[in-house]
PDB file of C-alpha atoms in Angstrom:
ATOM      1  CA  UNK A   1      14.939   5.872 -24.835  1.00 52.00           C
ATOM      2  CA  UNK A   2      17.761   3.880 -23.287  1.00 56.00           C
ATOM      3  CA  UNK A   3      17.678   3.269 -19.548  1.00 60.00           C
ATOM      4  CA  UNK A   4      21.081   4.972 -19.192  1.00 62.00           C
ATOM      5  CA  UNK A   5      19.638   8.278 -20.458  1.00 63.00           C
ATOM      6  CA  UNK A   6      16.349   8.019 -18.550  1.00 69.00           C
ATOM      7  CA  UNK A   7      15.797  10.310 -15.572  1.00 79.00           C
ATOM      8  CA  UNK A   8      13.736   9.314 -12.550  1.00 75.00           C
ATOM      9  CA  UNK A   9      10.955  11.656 -13.748  1.00 78.00           C
ATOM     10  CA  UNK A  10      10.929   9.989 -17.163  1.00 80.00           C
ATOM     11  CA  UNK A  11      10.827   6.555 -15.572  1.00 71.00           C
ATOM     12  CA  UNK A  12       7.902   7.639 -13.380  1.00 71.00           C
ATOM     13  CA  UNK A  13       6.037   8.990 -16.423  1.00 74.00           C
ATOM     14  CA  UNK A  14       6.655   5.800 -18.405  1.00 71.00           C
ATOM     15  CA  UNK A  15       5.542   3.506 -15.590  1.00 61.00           C
ATOM     16  CA  UNK A  16       2.536   5.779 -14.961  1.00 61.00           C
ATOM     17  CA  UNK A  17       1.000   4.173 -18.047  1.00 62.00           C
ATOM     18  CA  UNK A  18       0.354   1.109 -15.888  1.00 60.00           C
ATOM     19  CA  UNK A  19      -2.751   1.512 -13.722  1.00 76.00           C
ATOM     20  CA  UNK A  20      -2.469   0.180 -10.190  1.00 82.00           C
ATOM     21  CA  UNK A  21      -4.622  -0.107  -7.123  1.00 90.00           C
ATOM     22  CA  UNK A  22      -3.814   1.878  -3.998  1.00 94.00           C
ATOM     23  CA  UNK A  23      -3.269   0.419  -0.540  1.00 97.00           C
ATOM     24  CA  UNK A  24      -2.237   1.568   2.902  1.00 98.00           C
ATOM     25  CA  UNK A  25       0.145  -0.789   4.697  1.00 98.00           C
ATOM     26  CA  UNK A  26      -0.243  -0.555   8.481  1.00 98.00           C
ATOM     27  CA  UNK A  27       1.541  -2.007  11.476  1.00 98.00           C
ATOM     28  CA  UNK A  28       1.945  -1.518  15.200  1.00 98.00           C
ATOM     29  CA  UNK A  29       5.038  -1.173  17.341  1.00 96.00           C
ATOM     30  CA  UNK A  30       5.785   0.071  20.863  1.00 95.00           C
ATOM     31  CA  UNK A  31       5.378   3.682  19.687  1.00 93.00           C
ATOM     32  CA  UNK A  32       1.864   3.038  18.330  1.00 95.00           C
ATOM     33  CA  UNK A  33       0.226   2.607  14.923  1.00 97.00           C
ATOM     34  CA  UNK A  34       2.161   3.326  11.746  1.00 96.00           C
ATOM     35  CA  UNK A  35       1.392   3.181   8.035  1.00 97.00           C
ATOM     36  CA  UNK A  36       2.139   4.356   4.520  1.00 96.00           C
ATOM     37  CA  UNK A  37       0.372   4.535   1.147  1.00 95.00           C
ATOM     38  CA  UNK A  38       1.598   1.900  -1.284  1.00 94.00           C
ATOM     39  CA  UNK A  39       0.822   1.218  -4.944  1.00 91.00           C
ATOM     40  CA  UNK A  40       3.352  -1.561  -5.436  1.00 93.00           C
ATOM     41  CA  UNK A  41       1.268  -4.457  -4.141  1.00 97.00           C
ATOM     42  CA  UNK A  42       0.615  -7.864  -5.720  1.00 96.00           C
ATOM     43  CA  UNK A  43      -0.310 -11.480  -5.168  1.00 97.00           C
ATOM     44  CA  UNK A  44       2.665 -13.853  -5.264  1.00 97.00           C
ATOM     45  CA  UNK A  45       1.434 -17.380  -4.511  1.00 97.00           C
ATOM     46  CA  UNK A  46      -1.774 -19.255  -3.741  1.00 97.00           C
ATOM     47  CA  UNK A  47      -0.041 -22.167  -1.998  1.00 97.00           C
ATOM     48  CA  UNK A  48       1.213 -20.976   0.373  1.00 98.00           C
ATOM     49  CA  UNK A  49      -0.781 -17.723   0.291  1.00 98.00           C
ATOM     50  CA  UNK A  50       1.835 -14.992  -0.249  1.00 99.00           C
ATOM     51  CA  UNK A  51       1.566 -11.315  -1.172  1.00 99.00           C
ATOM     52  CA  UNK A  52       4.148  -8.607  -1.767  1.00 98.00           C
ATOM     53  CA  UNK A  53       4.595  -4.889  -1.474  1.00 98.00           C
ATOM     54  CA  UNK A  54       7.572  -2.627  -2.018  1.00 97.00           C
ATOM     55  CA  UNK A  55       8.740  -0.133   0.605  1.00 96.00           C
ATOM     56  CA  UNK A  56      11.088   2.812   0.074  1.00 93.00           C
ATOM     57  CA  UNK A  57      14.254   2.712   2.192  1.00 88.00           C
ATOM     58  CA  UNK A  58      13.856   6.437   2.938  1.00 87.00           C
ATOM     59  CA  UNK A  59      10.445   6.013   4.577  1.00 88.00           C
ATOM     60  CA  UNK A  60      10.047   6.245   8.352  1.00 92.00           C
ATOM     61  CA  UNK A  61       7.090   3.854   8.590  1.00 94.00           C
ATOM     62  CA  UNK A  62       8.562   0.769   6.928  1.00 96.00           C
ATOM     63  CA  UNK A  63      11.399   0.177   9.465  1.00 96.00           C
ATOM     64  CA  UNK A  64       8.842   0.214  12.279  1.00 96.00           C
ATOM     65  CA  UNK A  65       6.554  -2.244  10.470  1.00 98.00           C
ATOM     66  CA  UNK A  66       9.526  -4.456   9.626  1.00 97.00           C
ATOM     67  CA  UNK A  67      10.560  -4.582  13.281  1.00 96.00           C
ATOM     68  CA  UNK A  68       7.002  -5.486  14.293  1.00 97.00           C
ATOM     69  CA  UNK A  69       7.026  -8.453  11.880  1.00 98.00           C
ATOM     70  CA  UNK A  70       3.341  -8.230  10.969  1.00 98.00           C
ATOM     71  CA  UNK A  71       1.248  -5.895   8.818  1.00 99.00           C
ATOM     72  CA  UNK A  72      -2.155  -5.268   7.268  1.00 99.00           C
ATOM     73  CA  UNK A  73      -2.707  -4.203   3.672  1.00 99.00           C
ATOM     74  CA  UNK A  74      -5.806  -1.970   3.521  1.00 99.00           C
ATOM     75  CA  UNK A  75      -7.082  -1.800  -0.090  1.00 98.00           C
ATOM     76  CA  UNK A  76      -8.626   1.646  -0.681  1.00 97.00           C
ATOM     77  CA  UNK A  77     -11.835   2.426  -2.572  1.00 95.00           C
ATOM     78  CA  UNK A  78     -12.191   5.344  -4.984  1.00 93.00           C
ATOM     79  CA  UNK A  79     -13.672   7.772  -2.427  1.00 93.00           C
ATOM     80  CA  UNK A  80     -10.793   7.381   0.055  1.00 94.00           C
ATOM     81  CA  UNK A  81      -8.511  10.015  -1.467  1.00 92.00           C
ATOM     82  CA  UNK A  82      -8.293  11.725   1.944  1.00 92.00           C
ATOM     83  CA  UNK A  83      -6.933   8.512   3.486  1.00 94.00           C
ATOM     84  CA  UNK A  84      -4.507   8.142   0.595  1.00 93.00           C
ATOM     85  CA  UNK A  85      -3.269  11.726   1.034  1.00 91.00           C
ATOM     86  CA  UNK A  86      -2.884  11.286   4.798  1.00 94.00           C
ATOM     87  CA  UNK A  87      -0.777   8.137   4.471  1.00 95.00           C
ATOM     88  CA  UNK A  88       1.054   9.332   1.359  1.00 90.00           C
ATOM     89  CA  UNK A  89       2.472  12.334   3.200  1.00 82.00           C
ATOM     90  CA  UNK A  90       5.520  12.539   5.405  1.00 79.00           C
ATOM     91  CA  UNK A  91       3.694  13.521   8.599  1.00 74.00           C
ATOM     92  CA  UNK A  92       4.720  11.341  11.508  1.00 72.00           C
ATOM     93  CA  UNK A  93       1.262  11.325  13.151  1.00 84.00           C
ATOM     94  CA  UNK A  94      -0.900   9.819  10.404  1.00 93.00           C
ATOM     95  CA  UNK A  95      -3.364   8.202  12.795  1.00 95.00           C
ATOM     96  CA  UNK A  96      -4.143  11.386  14.776  1.00 93.00           C
ATOM     97  CA  UNK A  97      -7.872  12.128  14.474  1.00 92.00           C
ATOM     98  CA  UNK A  98      -8.451   9.072  12.270  1.00 94.00           C
ATOM     99  CA  UNK A  99     -10.994   6.402  13.130  1.00 94.00           C
ATOM    100  CA  UNK A 100      -9.362   2.958  13.103  1.00 97.00           C
ATOM    101  CA  UNK A 101      -9.574  -0.327  14.976  1.00 98.00           C
ATOM    102  CA  UNK A 102      -7.174  -3.010  16.136  1.00 98.00           C
ATOM    103  CA  UNK A 103      -7.414  -6.290  14.243  1.00 98.00           C
ATOM    104  CA  UNK A 104      -7.285  -9.632  16.011  1.00 98.00           C
ATOM    105  CA  UNK A 105      -3.753  -9.828  14.572  1.00 98.00           C
ATOM    106  CA  UNK A 106      -2.708  -6.707  16.533  1.00 97.00           C
ATOM    107  CA  UNK A 107      -2.409  -4.508  13.451  1.00 98.00           C
ATOM    108  CA  UNK A 108      -4.328  -1.299  12.686  1.00 98.00           C
ATOM    109  CA  UNK A 109      -7.369  -1.739  10.433  1.00 98.00           C
ATOM    110  CA  UNK A 110      -8.762   1.206   8.497  1.00 98.00           C
ATOM    111  CA  UNK A 111     -12.552   1.576   8.188  1.00 96.00           C
ATOM    112  CA  UNK A 112     -14.487   1.362   4.930  1.00 96.00           C
ATOM    113  CA  UNK A 113     -11.730  -0.158   2.796  1.00 98.00           C
ATOM    114  CA  UNK A 114     -12.453  -2.778   0.125  1.00 97.00           C
ATOM    115  CA  UNK A 115     -10.312  -5.460   1.685  1.00 98.00           C
ATOM    116  CA  UNK A 116      -7.890  -6.012   4.536  1.00 99.00           C
ATOM    117  CA  UNK A 117      -5.132  -8.569   4.197  1.00 99.00           C
ATOM    118  CA  UNK A 118      -3.390  -9.454   7.448  1.00 99.00           C
ATOM    119  CA  UNK A 119       0.055 -11.015   7.055  1.00 99.00           C
ATOM    120  CA  UNK A 120       3.337 -11.884   8.723  1.00 99.00           C
ATOM    121  CA  UNK A 121       6.585 -10.788   7.098  1.00 99.00           C
ATOM    122  CA  UNK A 122       7.919 -13.888   5.349  1.00 99.00           C
ATOM    123  CA  UNK A 123      11.014 -12.527   3.572  1.00 98.00           C
ATOM    124  CA  UNK A 124      12.500  -9.180   2.601  1.00 98.00           C
ATOM    125  CA  UNK A 125      14.665  -8.654  -0.485  1.00 97.00           C
ATOM    126  CA  UNK A 126      16.678  -5.490  -1.150  1.00 96.00           C
ATOM    127  CA  UNK A 127      15.993  -4.134  -4.646  1.00 94.00           C
ATOM    128  CA  UNK A 128      17.704  -0.815  -5.359  1.00 92.00           C
ATOM    129  CA  UNK A 129      16.217   1.927  -3.196  1.00 91.00           C
ATOM    130  CA  UNK A 130      13.307  -0.289  -2.055  1.00 94.00           C
ATOM    131  CA  UNK A 131      12.693  -3.502  -0.145  1.00 97.00           C
ATOM    132  CA  UNK A 132      10.475  -6.142  -1.738  1.00 98.00           C
ATOM    133  CA  UNK A 133       8.462  -7.505   1.172  1.00 98.00           C
ATOM    134  CA  UNK A 134       6.866 -10.943   0.908  1.00 99.00           C
ATOM    135  CA  UNK A 135       4.080 -11.541   3.403  1.00 99.00           C
ATOM    136  CA  UNK A 136       2.459 -14.808   4.448  1.00 99.00           C
ATOM    137  CA  UNK A 137      -1.292 -14.207   4.560  1.00 99.00           C
ATOM    138  CA  UNK A 138      -3.036 -14.836   7.872  1.00 99.00           C
ATOM    139  CA  UNK A 139      -6.524 -13.664   6.889  1.00 98.00           C
ATOM    140  CA  UNK A 140      -8.474 -11.896   4.133  1.00 97.00           C
ATOM    141  CA  UNK A 141     -11.199  -9.588   5.407  1.00 97.00           C
ATOM    142  CA  UNK A 142     -13.600  -8.269   2.748  1.00 96.00           C
ATOM    143  CA  UNK A 143     -15.145  -5.015   3.979  1.00 95.00           C
ATOM    144  CA  UNK A 144     -17.090  -3.182   1.224  1.00 94.00           C
ATOM    145  CA  UNK A 145     -18.148  -3.588  -2.399  1.00 93.00           C
ATOM    146  CA  UNK A 146     -17.175  -0.087  -3.549  1.00 93.00           C
ATOM    147  CA  UNK A 147     -15.101   0.544  -6.674  1.00 93.00           C
ATOM    148  CA  UNK A 148     -11.306   0.498  -6.184  1.00 94.00           C
ATOM    149  CA  UNK A 149      -9.056   3.516  -6.082  1.00 93.00           C
ATOM    150  CA  UNK A 150      -6.801   3.482  -9.115  1.00 89.00           C
ATOM    151  CA  UNK A 151      -3.570   5.382  -9.712  1.00 82.00           C
ATOM    152  CA  UNK A 152      -3.007   6.124 -13.410  1.00 79.00           C
ATOM    153  CA  UNK A 153      -0.867   8.744 -15.164  1.00 78.00           C
ATOM    154  CA  UNK A 154      -0.168  10.542 -11.905  1.00 76.00           C
ATOM    155  CA  UNK A 155      -3.819  10.770 -10.824  1.00 73.00           C
ATOM    156  CA  UNK A 156      -5.696   9.022  -8.034  1.00 72.00           C
ATOM    157  CA  UNK A 157      -9.315   7.954  -7.973  1.00 61.00           C
ATOM    158  CA  UNK A 158      -9.933   7.059 -11.614  1.00 56.00           C
ATOM    159  CA  UNK A 159     -11.702   3.705 -11.628  1.00 53.00           C
ATOM    160  CA  UNK A 160     -14.131   3.412 -14.542  1.00 52.00           C
ATOM    161  CA  UNK A 161     -13.053   2.401 -18.029  1.00 50.00           C
ATOM    162  CA  UNK A 162     -14.758   5.551 -19.383  1.00 50.00           C
ATOM    163  CA  UNK A 163     -12.580   7.720 -17.127  1.00 48.00           C
ATOM    164  CA  UNK A 164      -9.452   5.856 -18.151  1.00 45.00           C
ATOM    165  CA  UNK A 165     -10.179   6.414 -21.850  1.00 45.00           C
ATOM    166  CA  UNK A 166     -10.518  10.157 -21.375  1.00 42.00           C
ATOM    167  CA  UNK A 167      -7.527  10.542 -19.038  1.00 42.00           C
TER     168      UNK A 167
END
């Protein structure tokens, strides 16, 4: 199918064939903690240590994190579907009733995640309806050894190769 004839739903379905991990990007501004679920996350460079994520222009959380200049990527494990749902929604009070702590980098850290990556915003590039955010890593913080949450074919939580074959 040509890209000209492809709808957004068809593009989503096509790209759903690529399995990805699931993260929650968090930050802190004068109004308090903020965050959003994010699947578009990757390593960019080892020297200097750079990572990237993509943020939708329509989101309310990303402008606040951008203004703060610093963020934490919380890498979710397969049992954290509740955390994923909380931060994947449009509710403005995602931290209400949620246990979390402040990192030494003054960013919210979520409990029980696989990994936390604390970073400063290095550069931001506009790419269609998203920003591609490059972050300079300040610290990696390994938290647990659970299996990762995976997003594949529109489903969260599938992480074993057996599950992927039957999906």
